[in-house]
Short mmCIF file of C-alpha atoms in Angstrom, two decimals:
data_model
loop_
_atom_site.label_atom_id
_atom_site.label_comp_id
_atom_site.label_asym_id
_atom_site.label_seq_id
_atom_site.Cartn_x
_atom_site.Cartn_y
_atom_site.Cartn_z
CA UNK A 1 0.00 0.00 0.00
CA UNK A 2 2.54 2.31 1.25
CA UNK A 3 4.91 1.62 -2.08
CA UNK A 4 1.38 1.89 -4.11
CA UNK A 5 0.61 6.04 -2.66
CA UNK A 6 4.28 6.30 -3.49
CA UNK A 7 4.32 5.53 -6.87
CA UNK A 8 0.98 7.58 -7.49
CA UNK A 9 2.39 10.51 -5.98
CA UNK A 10 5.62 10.37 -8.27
CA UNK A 11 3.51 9.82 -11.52
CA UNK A 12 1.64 12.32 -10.26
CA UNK A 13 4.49 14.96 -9.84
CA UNK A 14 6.06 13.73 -13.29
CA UNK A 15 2.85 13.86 -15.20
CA UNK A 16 2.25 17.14 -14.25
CA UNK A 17 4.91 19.29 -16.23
CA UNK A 18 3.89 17.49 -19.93
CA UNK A 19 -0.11 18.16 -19.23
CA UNK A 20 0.52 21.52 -18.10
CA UNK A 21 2.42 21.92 -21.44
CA UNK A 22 0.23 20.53 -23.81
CA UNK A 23 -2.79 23.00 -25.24
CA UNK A 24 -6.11 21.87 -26.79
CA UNK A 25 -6.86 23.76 -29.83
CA UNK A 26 -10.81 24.94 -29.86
CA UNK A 27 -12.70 25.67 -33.15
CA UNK A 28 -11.97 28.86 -32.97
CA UNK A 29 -8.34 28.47 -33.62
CA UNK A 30 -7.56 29.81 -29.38
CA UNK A 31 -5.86 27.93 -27.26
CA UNK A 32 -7.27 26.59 -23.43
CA UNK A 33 -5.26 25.04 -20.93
CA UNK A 34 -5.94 20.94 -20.73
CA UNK A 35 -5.22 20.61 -17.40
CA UNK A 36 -7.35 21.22 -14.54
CA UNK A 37 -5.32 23.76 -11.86
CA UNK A 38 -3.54 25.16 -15.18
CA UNK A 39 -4.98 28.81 -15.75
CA UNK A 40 -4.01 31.46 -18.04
CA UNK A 41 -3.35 35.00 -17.05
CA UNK A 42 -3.15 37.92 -19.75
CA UNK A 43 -2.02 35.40 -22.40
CA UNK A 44 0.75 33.99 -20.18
CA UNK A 45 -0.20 30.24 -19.13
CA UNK A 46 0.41 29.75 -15.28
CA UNK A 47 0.80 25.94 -14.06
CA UNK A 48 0.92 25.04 -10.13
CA UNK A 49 3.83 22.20 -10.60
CA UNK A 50 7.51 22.89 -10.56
CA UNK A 51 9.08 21.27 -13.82
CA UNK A 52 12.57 21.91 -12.70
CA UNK A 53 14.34 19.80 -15.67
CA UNK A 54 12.29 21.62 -18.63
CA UNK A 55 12.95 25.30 -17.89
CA UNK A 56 14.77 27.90 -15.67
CA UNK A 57 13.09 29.63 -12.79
CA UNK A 58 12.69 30.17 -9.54
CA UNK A 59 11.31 27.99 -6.57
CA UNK A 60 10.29 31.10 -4.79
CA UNK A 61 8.05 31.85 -7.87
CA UNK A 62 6.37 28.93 -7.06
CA UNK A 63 5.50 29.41 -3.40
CA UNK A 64 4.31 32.59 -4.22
CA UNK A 65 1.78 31.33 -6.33
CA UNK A 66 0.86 28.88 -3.88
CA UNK A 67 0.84 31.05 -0.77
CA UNK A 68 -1.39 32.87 -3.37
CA UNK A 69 -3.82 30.70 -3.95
CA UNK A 70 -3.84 29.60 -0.14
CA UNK A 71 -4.61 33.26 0.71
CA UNK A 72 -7.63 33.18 -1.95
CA UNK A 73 -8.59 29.70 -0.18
CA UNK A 74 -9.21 31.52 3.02
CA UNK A 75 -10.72 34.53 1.70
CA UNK A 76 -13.30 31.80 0.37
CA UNK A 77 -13.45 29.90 3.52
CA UNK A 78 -14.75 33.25 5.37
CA UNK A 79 -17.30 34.25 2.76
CA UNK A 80 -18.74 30.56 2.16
CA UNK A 81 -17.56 28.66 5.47
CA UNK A 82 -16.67 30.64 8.27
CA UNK A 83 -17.29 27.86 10.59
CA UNK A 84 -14.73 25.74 8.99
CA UNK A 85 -12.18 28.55 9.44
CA UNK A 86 -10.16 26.94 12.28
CA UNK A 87 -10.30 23.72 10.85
CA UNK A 88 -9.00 24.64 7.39
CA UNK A 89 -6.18 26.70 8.96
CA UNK A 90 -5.01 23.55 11.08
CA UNK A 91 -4.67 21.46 7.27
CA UNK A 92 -2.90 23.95 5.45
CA UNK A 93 -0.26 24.32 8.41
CA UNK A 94 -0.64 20.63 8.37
CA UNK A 95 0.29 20.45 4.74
CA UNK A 96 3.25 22.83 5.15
CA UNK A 97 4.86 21.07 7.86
CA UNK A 98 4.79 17.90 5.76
CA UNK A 99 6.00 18.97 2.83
CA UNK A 100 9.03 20.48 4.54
CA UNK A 101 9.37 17.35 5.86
CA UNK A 102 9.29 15.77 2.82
CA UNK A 103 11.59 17.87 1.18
CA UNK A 104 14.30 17.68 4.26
CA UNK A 105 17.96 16.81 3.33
CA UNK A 106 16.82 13.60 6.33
CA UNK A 107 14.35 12.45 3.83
CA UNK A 108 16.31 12.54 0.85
CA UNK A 109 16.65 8.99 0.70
CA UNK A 110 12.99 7.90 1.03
CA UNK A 111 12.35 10.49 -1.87
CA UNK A 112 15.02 8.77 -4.09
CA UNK A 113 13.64 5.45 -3.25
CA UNK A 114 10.01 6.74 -4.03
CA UNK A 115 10.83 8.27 -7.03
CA UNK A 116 12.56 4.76 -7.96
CA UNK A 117 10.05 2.83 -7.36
CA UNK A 118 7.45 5.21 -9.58
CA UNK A 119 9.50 5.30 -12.24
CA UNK A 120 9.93 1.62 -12.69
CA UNK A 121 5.46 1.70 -12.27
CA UNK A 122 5.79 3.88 -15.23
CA UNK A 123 8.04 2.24 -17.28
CA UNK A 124 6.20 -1.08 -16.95
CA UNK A 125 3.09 0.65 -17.89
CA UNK A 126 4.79 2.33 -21.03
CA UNK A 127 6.02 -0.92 -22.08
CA UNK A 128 2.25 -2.24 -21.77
CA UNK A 129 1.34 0.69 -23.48
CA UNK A 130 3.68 0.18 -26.66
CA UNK A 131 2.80 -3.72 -26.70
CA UNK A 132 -0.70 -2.75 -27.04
CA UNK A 133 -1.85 -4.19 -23.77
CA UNK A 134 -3.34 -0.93 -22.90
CA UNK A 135 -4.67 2.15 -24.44
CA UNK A 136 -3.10 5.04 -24.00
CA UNK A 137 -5.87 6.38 -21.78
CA UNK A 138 -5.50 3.20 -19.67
CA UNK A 139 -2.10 4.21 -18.76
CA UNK A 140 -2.95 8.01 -17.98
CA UNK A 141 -5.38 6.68 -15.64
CA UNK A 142 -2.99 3.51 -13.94
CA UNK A 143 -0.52 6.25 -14.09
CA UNK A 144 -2.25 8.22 -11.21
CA UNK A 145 -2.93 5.41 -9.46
CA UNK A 146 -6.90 4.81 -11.48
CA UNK A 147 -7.73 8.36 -9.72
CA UNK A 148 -7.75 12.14 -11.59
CA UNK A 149 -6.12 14.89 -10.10
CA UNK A 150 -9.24 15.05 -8.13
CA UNK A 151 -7.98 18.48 -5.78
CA UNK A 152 -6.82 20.12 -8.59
CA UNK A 153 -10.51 19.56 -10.58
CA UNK A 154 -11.92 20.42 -7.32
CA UNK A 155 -10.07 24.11 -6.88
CA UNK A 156 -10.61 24.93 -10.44
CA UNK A 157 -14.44 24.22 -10.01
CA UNK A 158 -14.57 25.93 -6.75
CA UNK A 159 -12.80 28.96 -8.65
CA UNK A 160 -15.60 28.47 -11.30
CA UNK A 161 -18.44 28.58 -8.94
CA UNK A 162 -17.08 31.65 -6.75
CA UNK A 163 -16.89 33.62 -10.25
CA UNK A 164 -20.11 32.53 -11.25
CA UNK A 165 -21.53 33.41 -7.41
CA UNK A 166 -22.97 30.00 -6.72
CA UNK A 167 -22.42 30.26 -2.81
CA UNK A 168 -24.38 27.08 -2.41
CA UNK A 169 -22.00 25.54 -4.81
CA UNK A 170 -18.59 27.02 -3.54
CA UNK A 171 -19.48 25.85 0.31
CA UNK A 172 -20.06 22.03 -0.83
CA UNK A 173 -16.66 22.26 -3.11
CA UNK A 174 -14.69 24.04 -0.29
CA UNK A 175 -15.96 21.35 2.20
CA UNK A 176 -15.00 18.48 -0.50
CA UNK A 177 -11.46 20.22 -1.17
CA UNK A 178 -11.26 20.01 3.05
CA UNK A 179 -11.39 16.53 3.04
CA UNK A 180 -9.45 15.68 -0.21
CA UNK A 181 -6.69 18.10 1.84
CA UNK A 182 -7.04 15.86 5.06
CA UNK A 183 -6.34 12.87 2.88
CA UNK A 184 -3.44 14.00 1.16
CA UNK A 185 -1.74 14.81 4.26
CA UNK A 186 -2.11 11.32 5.46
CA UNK A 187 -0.80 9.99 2.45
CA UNK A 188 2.30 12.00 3.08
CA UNK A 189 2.66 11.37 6.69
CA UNK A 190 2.10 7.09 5.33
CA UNK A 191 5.34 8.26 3.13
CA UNK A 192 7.09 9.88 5.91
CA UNK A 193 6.45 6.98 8.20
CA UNK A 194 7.65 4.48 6.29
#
C-alpha cells in the first residue's frame, strides 16, 4: 500500500509538467489550458507544478503562487464557510509542515527510493502501453494510481463557482477540497512513516 501512494504521488508529480504543457486547440483556432489547476493570465499560461528539468526559474516563484492561492482559499473559507475557518487553517499548516518534511535533506533517501520505485510503475506501464496491452488512456489513468487529479478539478471548479456566485456551490466544493486536503496529508505522513 505504502509503495502503491508512493508511486501515485511520483507519476503524479512527473505527469504534471507534460499536461501543463500541452494546449487543446478549440474551433476557434484559441488555445485553453488541458489541465485542470492550469490557468491562463493575460495570455501567459500559469501551471501550479515545478518542472525543474524543462525550464529555468525560480522555486520562490512557485510558493508565491501557492501562498497565493492559499490566501484566496481563506478569503473563500470566510465568505462561504466561516465555521470551517479553524479547521481549514489547522490542514494547510498541516500540509506545510509535511511537505518540509518531505523535502528535508533527512528524507532525501525515502524520496530517491520513491521516485525509484514510480519510475519503474511507469516504465512497466509504457512498455504495456507500446505492446498494445493498454490504451493510452488506460495508462494516464494507472498512471495516477486509477484516480484524476481530483484536488486540482476540485479548486478549479470551486474557482468556477465563486466567479459565477454559486455560494451554495462554492461551500459544498470548499468542504469536499477540506477533506481531499485531510487525505493527502495522510498519504504523506504514510510516506514519511515508512
Amino acid at each position: 500500500m505504502k509503495k502503491r501512494m508512493l508511486i501515485i504521488l511520483l507519476g503524479l508529480i512527473l505527469a504534471m509538467p507534460g499536461f501543463a504543457i500541452a494546449n487543446v486547440q478549440t474551433p476557434g483556432g484559441s488555445e485553453k489550458p488541458a489541465v485542470p489547476g492550469s490557468q491562463e493570465k493575460d495570455g501567459e499560461k500559469e501551471t501550479e507544478e515545478c518542472d525543474c528539468e524543462k525550464q529555468e526559474h525560480n522555486h520562490k516563484d512557485w510558493q508565491a503562487k501557492m501562498a497565493e492561492r492559499e490566501q484566496k482559499l481563506l478569503g473563500w473559507v470566510d465568505q462561504f464557510t466561516p465555521d470551517k475557518k479553524a479547521e481549514w487553517t489547522k490542514v494547510l499548516a498541516e500540509k506545510k509542515e509535511l511537505r518540509n518534511k518531505w523535502l528535508s535533506p533527512e528524507n532525501s533517501k525515502k524520496r530517491e527510493e520513491w521516485k525509484q520505485e514510480k519510475m519503474a510503475g511507469i516504465q512497466e506501464l509504457k512498455k504495456q502501453l507500446d505492446e498494445g496491452k493498454i490504451t493510452k488512456e488506460e495508462f494516464v489513468q494507472k498512471a495516477h494510481g486509477g484516480k484524476a487529479m481530483g484536488h486540482w478539478k476540485t479548486f478549479h471548479d470551486l474557482k468556477t463557482a465563486v466567479e459565477a456566485k454559486n455560494d451554495k456551490r462554492a461551500a459544498v466544493l470548499l468542504n469536499q477540497l477540506l477533506e481531499q486536503s485531510k487525505q493527502h496529508n495522510d498519504k504523506i505522513k504514510t510516506m514519511l512513516a515508512e
